[in-house]
Backbone as CSV, one residue per row, in Angstrom:
resi,resn,N_x,N_y,N_z,CA_x,CA_y,CA_z,C_x,C_y,C_z
1,MET,4.651,19.826,5.920,5.520,19.146,4.945,4.942,19.287,3.546
2,MET,5.802,19.469,2.602,5.381,19.593,1.214,4.804,18.273,0.698
3,ALA,3.663,18.360,0.023,3.044,17.164,-0.538,3.900,16.613,-1.667
4,HIS,3.884,15.293,-1.827,4.699,14.676,-2.862,4.083,14.880,-4.240
5,PRO,4.888,14.831,-5.290,4.375,15.004,-6.647,3.419,13.881,-7.040
6,ALA,2.810,14.053,-8.209,1.715,13.175,-8.597,2.137,11.929,-9.366
7,ASN,3.334,11.427,-9.141,3.751,10.196,-9.816,3.840,9.044,-8.826
8,VAL,2.873,9.016,-7.910,2.863,8.021,-6.839,1.633,7.131,-6.951
9,ILE,1.872,5.822,-6.856,0.789,4.853,-6.738,0.723,4.467,-5.262
10,ALA,-0.306,4.905,-4.581,-0.437,4.706,-3.142,-1.296,3.477,-2.860
11,VAL,-0.734,2.527,-2.136,-1.459,1.307,-1.785,-1.814,1.367,-0.301
12,VAL,-3.105,1.391,-0.010,-3.570,1.466,1.363,-4.569,0.338,1.619
13,GLY,-4.831,0.076,2.887,-5.776,-0.977,3.219,-5.584,-1.437,4.649
14,ALA,-6.545,-2.167,5.149,-6.477,-2.699,6.505,-5.375,-3.749,6.599
15,GLU,-5.084,-4.174,7.822,-4.011,-5.145,8.019,-4.347,-6.480,7.372
16,SER,-3.313,-7.163,6.954,-3.430,-8.496,6.363,-4.337,-8.514,5.141
17,THR,-4.194,-7.510,4.292,-4.930,-7.499,3.026,-3.977,-7.527,1.831
18,GLY,-2.733,-7.932,2.071,-1.801,-8.155,0.975,-1.152,-6.919,0.399
19,LYS,-1.097,-5.822,1.154,-0.525,-4.579,0.618,0.934,-4.743,0.223
20,THR,1.744,-5.278,1.137,3.183,-5.368,0.882,3.479,-6.291,-0.294
21,SER,2.821,-7.428,-0.343,3.023,-8.354,-1.464,2.613,-7.708,-2.783
22,LEU,1.510,-6.966,-2.761,1.048,-6.301,-3.980,2.033,-5.233,-4.426
23,VAL,2.556,-4.449,-3.479,3.528,-3.411,-3.808,4.783,-4.010,-4.442
24,HIS,5.290,-5.078,-3.851,6.473,-5.739,-4.413,6.195,-6.241,-5.826
25,GLU,5.039,-6.841,-6.020,4.740,-7.422,-7.327,4.518,-6.349,-8.385
26,LEU,3.806,-5.287,-8.032,3.609,-4.193,-8.982,4.945,-3.577,-9.389
27,THR,5.819,-3.380,-8.421,7.127,-2.800,-8.711,7.932,-3.715,-9.623
28,ARG,7.898,-5.015,-9.345,8.644,-5.968,-10.159,8.126,-5.993,-11.594
29,VAL,6.811,-6.029,-11.747,6.229,-6.106,-13.078,6.499,-4.829,-13.872
30,LEU,6.279,-3.682,-13.250,6.501,-2.417,-13.948,7.970,-2.241,-14.319
31,SER,8.855,-2.597,-13.417,10.286,-2.509,-13.709,10.652,-3.413,-14.873
32,GLY,10.070,-4.612,-14.904,10.331,-5.544,-15.991,9.844,-5.034,-17.327
33,ARG,8.910,-4.111,-17.317,8.394,-3.524,-18.556,9.146,-2.258,-18.953
34,GLY,10.172,-1.927,-18.195,10.982,-0.783,-18.553,10.609,0.516,-17.884
35,VAL,9.688,0.475,-16.917,9.304,1.687,-16.196,10.331,1.964,-15.103
36,ASP,10.741,3.210,-14.977,11.653,3.621,-13.905,10.825,3.764,-12.625
37,VAL,10.783,2.717,-11.834,9.889,2.664,-10.676,10.633,2.137,-9.458
38,VAL,10.210,2.582,-8.292,10.787,2.104,-7.041,9.664,1.967,-6.017
39,MET,9.832,1.053,-5.081,8.852,0.909,-4.008,9.349,1.617,-2.758
40,VAL,8.412,2.126,-1.964,8.719,2.715,-0.666,8.045,1.843,0.396
41,PRO,8.822,1.258,1.307,8.255,0.355,2.308,7.462,1.095,3.386
42,GLU,6.760,0.338,4.192,5.938,0.892,5.269,6.807,1.238,6.476
43,VAL,6.825,2.495,6.847,7.637,2.958,7.972,7.134,2.369,9.286
44,LEU,5.826,2.202,9.426,5.274,1.630,10.654,5.848,0.251,10.929
45,ARG,5.926,-0.576,9.907,6.478,-1.922,10.099,7.951,-1.847,10.524
46,GLU,8.697,-0.958,9.911,10.094,-0.800,10.297,10.210,-0.361,11.754
47,PHE,9.328,0.533,12.180,9.326,0.991,13.571,9.061,-0.186,14.513
48,CYS,8.049,-0.980,14.196,7.696,-2.113,15.048,8.824,-3.137,15.110
49,ASP,9.439,-3.403,13.975,10.554,-4.358,13.942,11.740,-3.841,14.759
50,ALA,12.001,-2.545,14.667,13.158,-1.970,15.346,12.952,-1.863,16.852
51,HIS,11.724,-1.568,17.285,11.454,-1.325,18.699,10.802,-2.506,19.412
52,GLY,10.351,-3.489,18.649,9.710,-4.643,19.261,8.370,-4.318,19.888
53,ARG,7.709,-3.274,19.389,6.405,-2.865,19.913,5.719,-1.974,18.890
54,THR,4.442,-1.722,19.122,3.724,-0.764,18.294,3.940,0.640,18.855
55,PRO,3.758,1.677,18.052,4.056,3.035,18.513,3.033,3.570,19.508
56,ALA,3.486,4.488,20.340,2.603,5.213,21.251,1.990,6.391,20.506
57,VAL,0.999,7.009,21.108,0.274,8.083,20.435,1.192,9.227,20.037
58,HIS,2.168,9.576,20.874,3.041,10.708,20.560,4.056,10.383,19.466
59,GLU,4.169,9.127,19.080,5.101,8.725,18.030,4.456,8.632,16.651
60,GLN,3.151,8.738,16.602,2.426,8.570,15.349,2.764,9.663,14.333
61,GLN,2.850,10.896,14.783,3.121,11.987,13.854,4.474,11.832,13.171
62,GLY,5.478,11.411,13.935,6.799,11.208,13.357,6.799,10.111,12.306
63,ILE,6.039,9.055,12.530,5.936,7.969,11.560,5.263,8.465,10.285
64,ALA,4.193,9.238,10.439,3.494,9.783,9.275,4.412,10.699,8.467
65,ARG,5.156,11.554,9.150,6.072,12.463,8.462,7.168,11.702,7.724
66,GLU,7.697,10.669,8.366,8.759,9.890,7.723,8.243,9.158,6.489
67,GLN,7.007,8.639,6.563,6.426,7.956,5.402,6.329,8.911,4.219
68,THR,5.807,10.109,4.473,5.686,11.105,3.404,7.047,11.519,2.875
69,GLN,8.016,11.711,3.762,9.343,12.142,3.330,10.008,11.106,2.443
70,ARG,9.852,9.842,2.794,10.466,8.794,1.972,9.834,8.732,0.583
71,ILE,8.533,8.931,0.535,7.863,8.950,-0.764,8.356,10.134,-1.588
72,LEU,8.427,11.295,-0.946,8.910,12.489,-1.638,10.336,12.295,-2.144
73,ASP,11.205,11.749,-1.317,12.589,11.509,-1.732,12.648,10.568,-2.938
74,ALA,11.800,9.543,-2.930,11.800,8.575,-4.028,11.347,9.203,-5.335
75,THR,10.406,10.151,-5.266,9.935,10.787,-6.501,11.003,11.644,-7.151
76,ARG,12.000,12.027,-6.394,13.059,12.880,-6.938,14.057,12.109,-7.787
77,SER,14.069,10.791,-7.656,15.061,10.000,-8.389,14.437,8.938,-9.296
78,HIS,13.119,8.838,-9.313,12.451,7.832,-10.150,11.208,8.437,-10.788
79,ASP,10.843,7.895,-11.953,9.651,8.379,-12.646,8.381,8.035,-11.884
80,TRP,8.347,6.833,-11.296,7.153,6.374,-10.588,7.538,5.734,-9.260
81,VAL,6.644,5.876,-8.304,6.841,5.319,-6.964,5.603,4.514,-6.582
82,VAL,5.835,3.302,-6.066,4.743,2.490,-5.509,4.946,2.480,-4.002
83,ALA,4.003,3.051,-3.277,4.150,3.249,-1.837,3.335,2.238,-1.044
84,ASP,4.014,1.535,-0.159,3.358,0.596,0.756,2.801,1.405,1.918
85,THR,1.634,1.958,1.707,0.885,2.878,2.573,1.429,4.297,2.476
86,THR,0.620,5.222,2.946,0.986,6.631,3.049,0.646,7.094,4.463
87,ALA,0.838,8.385,4.707,0.509,8.943,6.020,-0.975,8.759,6.358
88,LEU,-1.796,8.542,5.357,-3.216,8.293,5.604,-3.416,7.142,6.575
89,MET,-2.659,6.057,6.399,-2.856,4.893,7.260,-2.478,5.200,8.704
90,THR,-1.455,6.010,8.919,-1.080,6.394,10.275,-2.196,7.213,10.908
91,ALA,-2.789,8.114,10.125,-3.896,8.924,10.633,-5.101,8.062,10.988
92,VAL,-5.392,7.086,10.144,-6.527,6.198,10.395,-6.319,5.394,11.673
93,TYR,-5.138,4.823,11.840,-4.881,4.044,13.050,-4.804,4.936,14.288
94,SER,-4.390,6.182,14.123,-4.396,7.107,15.255,-5.823,7.365,15.733
95,GLU,-6.739,7.480,14.783,-8.142,7.629,15.164,-8.684,6.346,15.790
96,TYR,-8.432,5.233,15.133,-9.030,3.977,15.583,-8.506,3.537,16.954
97,ILE,-7.208,3.666,17.170,-6.597,3.168,18.404,-6.600,4.211,19.514
98,PHE,-6.271,5.474,19.151,-6.083,6.504,20.170,-7.178,7.566,20.194
99,ARG,-8.132,7.473,19.264,-9.182,8.483,19.129,-8.583,9.865,18.847
100,ASP,-7.472,9.858,18.139,-6.754,11.083,17.800,-7.010,11.409,16.339
101,HIS,-7.648,12.549,16.085,-7.973,12.953,14.712,-6.998,13.997,14.165
102,SER,-5.958,14.302,14.900,-5.124,15.451,14.571,-4.234,15.267,13.344
103,LEU,-4.040,14.036,12.896,-3.109,13.789,11.792,-3.766,13.838,10.417
104,TYR,-5.082,13.924,10.362,-5.780,13.784,9.090,-5.469,14.901,8.087
105,ASP,-5.484,16.137,8.532,-5.324,17.235,7.575,-4.012,17.129,6.808
106,GLN,-2.912,16.958,7.525,-1.624,16.853,6.850,-1.505,15.555,6.063
107,ALA,-2.035,14.480,6.640,-1.954,13.187,5.954,-2.662,13.230,4.605
108,MET,-3.832,13.873,4.566,-4.560,13.918,3.307,-3.948,14.921,2.339
109,LEU,-3.314,15.967,2.851,-2.573,16.866,1.974,-1.435,16.110,1.308
110,ASP,-0.758,15.266,2.077,0.350,14.479,1.543,-0.134,13.394,0.589
111,HIS,-1.264,12.805,0.893,-1.756,11.661,0.109,-2.471,12.086,-1.174
112,SER,-3.181,13.190,-1.119,-4.160,13.491,-2.168,-3.569,13.802,-3.529
113,THR,-2.262,14.087,-3.600,-1.668,14.364,-4.911,-1.190,13.100,-5.614
114,SER,-1.397,11.949,-5.013,-1.004,10.684,-5.652,-1.760,10.502,-6.966
115,ALA,-1.107,9.900,-7.925,-1.743,9.660,-9.217,-2.843,8.613,-9.107
116,LEU,-2.671,7.665,-8.191,-3.616,6.558,-8.064,-3.596,6.044,-6.638
117,THR,-4.787,5.805,-6.093,-4.915,5.178,-4.782,-5.549,3.809,-4.956
118,LEU,-4.842,2.775,-4.524,-5.356,1.410,-4.557,-5.714,0.991,-3.129
119,LEU,-6.942,0.545,-2.933,-7.405,0.071,-1.631,-7.558,-1.443,-1.686
120,THR,-6.773,-2.148,-0.902,-6.841,-3.610,-0.900,-8.064,-4.074,-0.128
121,SER,-8.841,-4.954,-0.753,-10.104,-5.388,-0.168,-9.892,-6.455,0.903
122,LEU,-10.974,-6.802,1.594,-10.922,-7.738,2.722,-11.212,-9.175,2.307
123,ASP,-11.092,-9.472,1.011,-11.523,-10.782,0.520,-10.442,-11.848,0.578
124,ILE,-9.335,-11.601,1.281,-8.370,-12.662,1.541,-8.302,-12.892,3.042
125,ALA,-7.910,-14.087,3.433,-7.954,-14.464,4.841,-6.962,-13.670,5.678
126,TRP,-7.388,-13.315,6.886,-6.488,-12.657,7.830,-5.474,-13.670,8.335
127,THR,-4.215,-13.247,8.467,-3.174,-14.111,9.012,-2.412,-13.349,10.082
128,PRO,-1.968,-14.014,11.142,-1.243,-13.331,12.220,0.160,-12.923,11.781
129,ASP,0.687,-11.902,12.425,2.046,-11.426,12.143,2.638,-10.888,13.442
130,SER,2.918,-11.794,14.362,3.434,-11.486,15.697,2.561,-10.420,16.353
131,PHE,3.170,-9.425,16.973,2.417,-8.404,17.707,1.937,-7.272,16.813
132,ILE,2.348,-7.275,15.557,2.070,-6.136,14.687,0.590,-6.048,14.335
133,ARG,-0.083,-7.187,14.195,-1.475,-7.178,13.779,-2.408,-7.339,14.975
134,ASP,-3.515,-6.618,14.934,-4.437,-6.576,16.064,-5.490,-7.670,16.019
135,GLY,-5.810,-8.182,14.847,-6.806,-9.230,14.748,-7.782,-8.972,13.615
136,ALA,-8.449,-10.031,13.195,-9.362,-9.925,12.058,-10.489,-8.936,12.311
137,HIS,-10.884,-8.769,13.581,-11.988,-7.879,13.914,-11.672,-6.415,13.626
138,VAL,-10.390,-6.098,13.464,-9.974,-4.714,13.222,-10.124,-4.332,11.749
139,ARG,-10.115,-5.295,10.869,-10.036,-4.983,9.446,-11.243,-4.197,8.935
140,GLU,-12.442,-4.628,9.298,-13.628,-3.964,8.765,-13.756,-2.509,9.215
141,PRO,-13.612,-2.209,10.511,-13.700,-0.797,10.901,-12.589,0.061,10.317
142,VAL,-11.387,-0.485,10.169,-10.297,0.276,9.567,-10.580,0.523,8.092
143,ASP,-11.059,-0.499,7.399,-11.426,-0.347,5.999,-12.496,0.734,5.847
144,THR,-13.457,0.756,6.741,-14.513,1.772,6.700,-13.942,3.166,6.896
145,LEU,-13.033,3.312,7.850,-12.412,4.623,8.089,-11.623,5.097,6.876
146,ILE,-10.907,4.190,6.225,-10.146,4.570,5.030,-11.086,5.077,3.944
147,ARG,-12.134,4.315,3.676,-13.086,4.700,2.635,-13.741,6.037,2.953
148,GLN,-14.189,6.192,4.192,-14.858,7.431,4.586,-13.930,8.628,4.436
149,THR,-12.668,8.453,4.812,-11.712,9.558,4.727,-11.432,9.941,3.278
150,LEU,-11.212,8.948,2.427,-10.960,9.232,1.016,-12.153,9.928,0.376
151,ILE,-13.338,9.454,0.670,-14.547,10.057,0.097,-14.744,11.469,0.628
152,ARG,-14.533,11.663,1.927,-14.713,12.982,2.539,-13.775,14.021,1.931
153,HIS,-12.589,13.585,1.554,-11.606,14.509,0.979,-11.632,14.514,-0.553
154,GLY,-12.583,13.830,-1.139,-12.735,13.847,-2.581,-11.636,13.139,-3.343
155,VAL,-11.018,12.129,-2.706,-9.945,11.367,-3.359,-10.531,10.081,-3.930
156,SER,-10.444,9.912,-5.231,-10.942,8.694,-5.853,-9.994,7.538,-5.567
157,PHE,-10.532,6.332,-5.574,-9.699,5.167,-5.304,-10.251,3.958,-6.033
158,GLN,-9.365,2.999,-6.274,-9.707,1.745,-6.924,-9.563,0.616,-5.918
159,VAL,-10.626,-0.139,-5.693,-10.556,-1.291,-4.803,-9.929,-2.455,-5.552
160,VAL,-8.931,-3.081,-4.951,-8.245,-4.223,-5.555,-8.731,-5.488,-4.871
161,ALA,-9.334,-6.369,-5.653,-9.912,-7.590,-5.104,-9.384,-8.804,-5.858
162,GLY,-9.776,-9.990,-5.380,-9.350,-11.235,-6.004,-8.192,-11.858,-5.252
163,THR,-7.815,-13.047,-5.670,-6.706,-13.748,-5.040,-5.646,-14.103,-6.067
164,GLY,-4.433,-14.298,-5.571,-3.346,-14.724,-6.436,-3.090,-13.766,-7.570
165,ALA,-2.830,-14.334,-8.739,-2.515,-13.531,-9.915,-3.658,-12.604,-10.296
166,ALA,-4.895,-13.020,-10.000,-6.051,-12.187,-10.340,-6.013,-10.868,-9.577
167,ARG,-5.507,-10.900,-8.347,-5.430,-9.672,-7.544,-4.415,-8.703,-8.150
168,VAL,-3.284,-9.231,-8.575,-2.269,-8.383,-9.203,-2.781,-7.833,-10.525
169,ASN,-3.440,-8.664,-11.310,-3.983,-8.207,-12.590,-5.005,-7.095,-12.393
170,HIS,-5.809,-7.221,-11.334,-6.797,-6.195,-11.037,-6.103,-4.867,-10.776
171,ALA,-5.042,-4.911,-9.964,-4.288,-3.687,-9.677,-3.600,-3.157,-10.925
172,LEU,-3.021,-4.050,-11.714,-2.309,-3.631,-12.923,-3.221,-2.930,-13.917
173,SER,-4.467,-3.363,-13.995,-5.391,-2.724,-14.931,-5.595,-1.260,-14.573
174,ALA,-5.643,-0.967,-13.265,-5.786,0.420,-12.830,-4.494,1.202,-13.062
175,VAL,-3.359,0.568,-12.784,-2.062,1.219,-12.958,-1.824,1.541,-14.431
176,GLU,-2.115,0.589,-15.302,-1.903,0.786,-16.741,-2.724,1.948,-17.267
177,HIS,-3.919,2.102,-16.727,-4.789,3.196,-17.166,-4.166,4.538,-16.821
178,VAL,-3.468,4.602,-15.686,-2.890,5.861,-15.218,-1.574,6.175,-15.908
179,ILE,-0.699,5.177,-16.047,0.648,5.480,-16.550,0.946,4.882,-17.915
180,GLY,0.008,4.185,-18.498,0.269,3.481,-19.755,0.758,4.356,-20.879
181,GLY,0.277,5.588,-20.956,0.706,6.452,-22.048,1.563,7.602,-21.593
182,GLY,1.928,7.596,-20.314,2.659,8.722,-19.772,4.154,8.598,-19.915
183,ALA,4.839,9.661,-19.489,6.297,9.673,-19.527,6.845,8.609,-18.601
184,GLY,7.897,7.959,-19.031,8.515,6.932,-18.205,7.952,5.554,-18.447
185,ALA,6.902,5.447,-19.229,6.322,4.148,-19.516,6.920,3.599,-20.802
186,SER,7.217,2.313,-20.797,7.809,1.692,-21.969,6.746,1.324,-22.985
187,ALA,7.193,0.977,-24.170,6.255,0.526,-25.198,5.528,-0.723,-24.740
188,ALA,6.219,-1.570,-23.987,5.585,-2.791,-23.497,4.425,-2.474,-22.574
189,LEU,4.599,-1.460,-21.733,3.520,-1.091,-20.828,2.370,-0.480,-21.599
190,ARG,2.682,0.390,-22.546,1.616,1.018,-23.316,0.823,-0.021,-24.099
191,GLY,1.487,-1.101,-24.465,0.799,-2.161,-25.181,0.186,-3.202,-24.273
192,LYS,0.325,-2.998,-22.952,-0.233,-3.921,-21.969,0.218,-5.352,-22.233
193,SER,1.521,-5.527,-22.338,2.042,-6.861,-22.583,1.740,-7.779,-21.414
194,GLN,1.670,-9.058,-21.684,1.354,-10.033,-20.647,2.507,-10.152,-19.669
195,TRP,2.170,-10.394,-18.415,3.187,-10.614,-17.402,2.965,-11.986,-16.793
196,ARG,3.970,-12.462,-16.109,3.847,-13.739,-15.430,4.554,-13.667,-14.092
197,TRP,3.877,-14.105,-13.058,4.500,-14.146,-11.745,5.059,-15.535,-11.499
198,TYR,6.295,-15.587,-10.972,6.933,-16.860,-10.659,7.020,-17.006,-9.151
199,CYS,6.404,-18.038,-8.630,6.437,-18.227,-7.183,7.798,-18.784,-6.759
200,ASP,8.040,-18.744,-5.458,9.337,-19.168,-4.936,9.502,-20.685,-4.895
201,ASN,8.397,-21.409,-5.085,8.433,-22.857,-4.887,8.276,-23.666,-6.166
202,CYS,7.835,-23.024,-7.236,7.710,-23.730,-8.513,7.738,-22.696,-9.618
203,ASP,7.639,-23.124,-10.860,7.701,-22.184,-11.969,6.323,-21.908,-12.559
204,ASP,5.275,-22.173,-11.779,3.916,-21.958,-12.253,3.453,-20.569,-11.825
205,GLY,3.315,-19.659,-12.774,2.906,-18.306,-12.469,1.489,-18.186,-11.967
206,GLU,0.677,-19.221,-12.142,-0.693,-19.183,-11.658,-0.869,-20.022,-10.395
207,CYS,0.222,-20.304,-9.723,0.172,-21.165,-8.536,-0.372,-20.376,-7.358
208,GLU,-1.668,-20.361,-7.204,-2.313,-19.551,-6.181,-1.928,-19.986,-4.778
209,GLN,-1.746,-21.270,-4.574,-1.386,-21.741,-3.234,-0.076,-21.112,-2.776
210,HIS,0.920,-21.086,-3.647,2.204,-20.503,-3.283,2.085,-18.980,-3.193
211,TRP,1.292,-18.386,-4.093,1.156,-16.937,-4.070,0.547,-16.471,-2.771
212,LEU,-0.498,-17.176,-2.319,-1.167,-16.780,-1.090,-0.244,-16.884,0.113
213,SER,0.710,-17.815,0.074,1.617,-17.954,1.202,2.473,-16.716,1.374
214,ARG,2.674,-15.952,0.285,3.469,-14.733,0.368,2.708,-13.578,0.986
215,LEU,1.377,-13.719,1.152,0.586,-12.660,1.752,0.606,-12.706,3.249
216,LYS,1.215,-13.739,3.818,1.239,-13.866,5.271,2.227,-12.876,5.869
């Protein structure tokens, strides 16, 4: 499969590290600043929701291909794409769960042209999510595999840490550095204008208690 163009912000990380919430928030903030941006959801989660189970080993390659294809399709109609994982995560879980290393070469070819790789850190609490999540004990070895793979393939990455608004700000600082002066970025983004997150339960943008509830 053809690798996607370099206008992709790839968000990867172990389970229950706030990837989906971060992707939604980054997309919302960038869009509010006038950037032509779209998010691409995690195909694995859609598979699990649709089938009521996790994938078997022979289904992993199809999930990885679909993730890459959706990212590629999104780059054709938007200046920037924020991806809730890439094929890299499918390859990592294939190794961890099935001891299958066969997906890495294509996954890293697809991933490595991303403009920015954000790795969500393990500094927020693990929370259950029905059958989709394996448990807190899985996070550290998966995080290690992600780091080792990125380093082995010479792909630089930014670790995103902190809680609540601080976590989003940490990610935004890396994003602004990459796209702040590029095509498709608004004057507001280039000037790093202040943003505010509004939680679903009150109008306090710094309400960490409500923000953390969205990471579940």
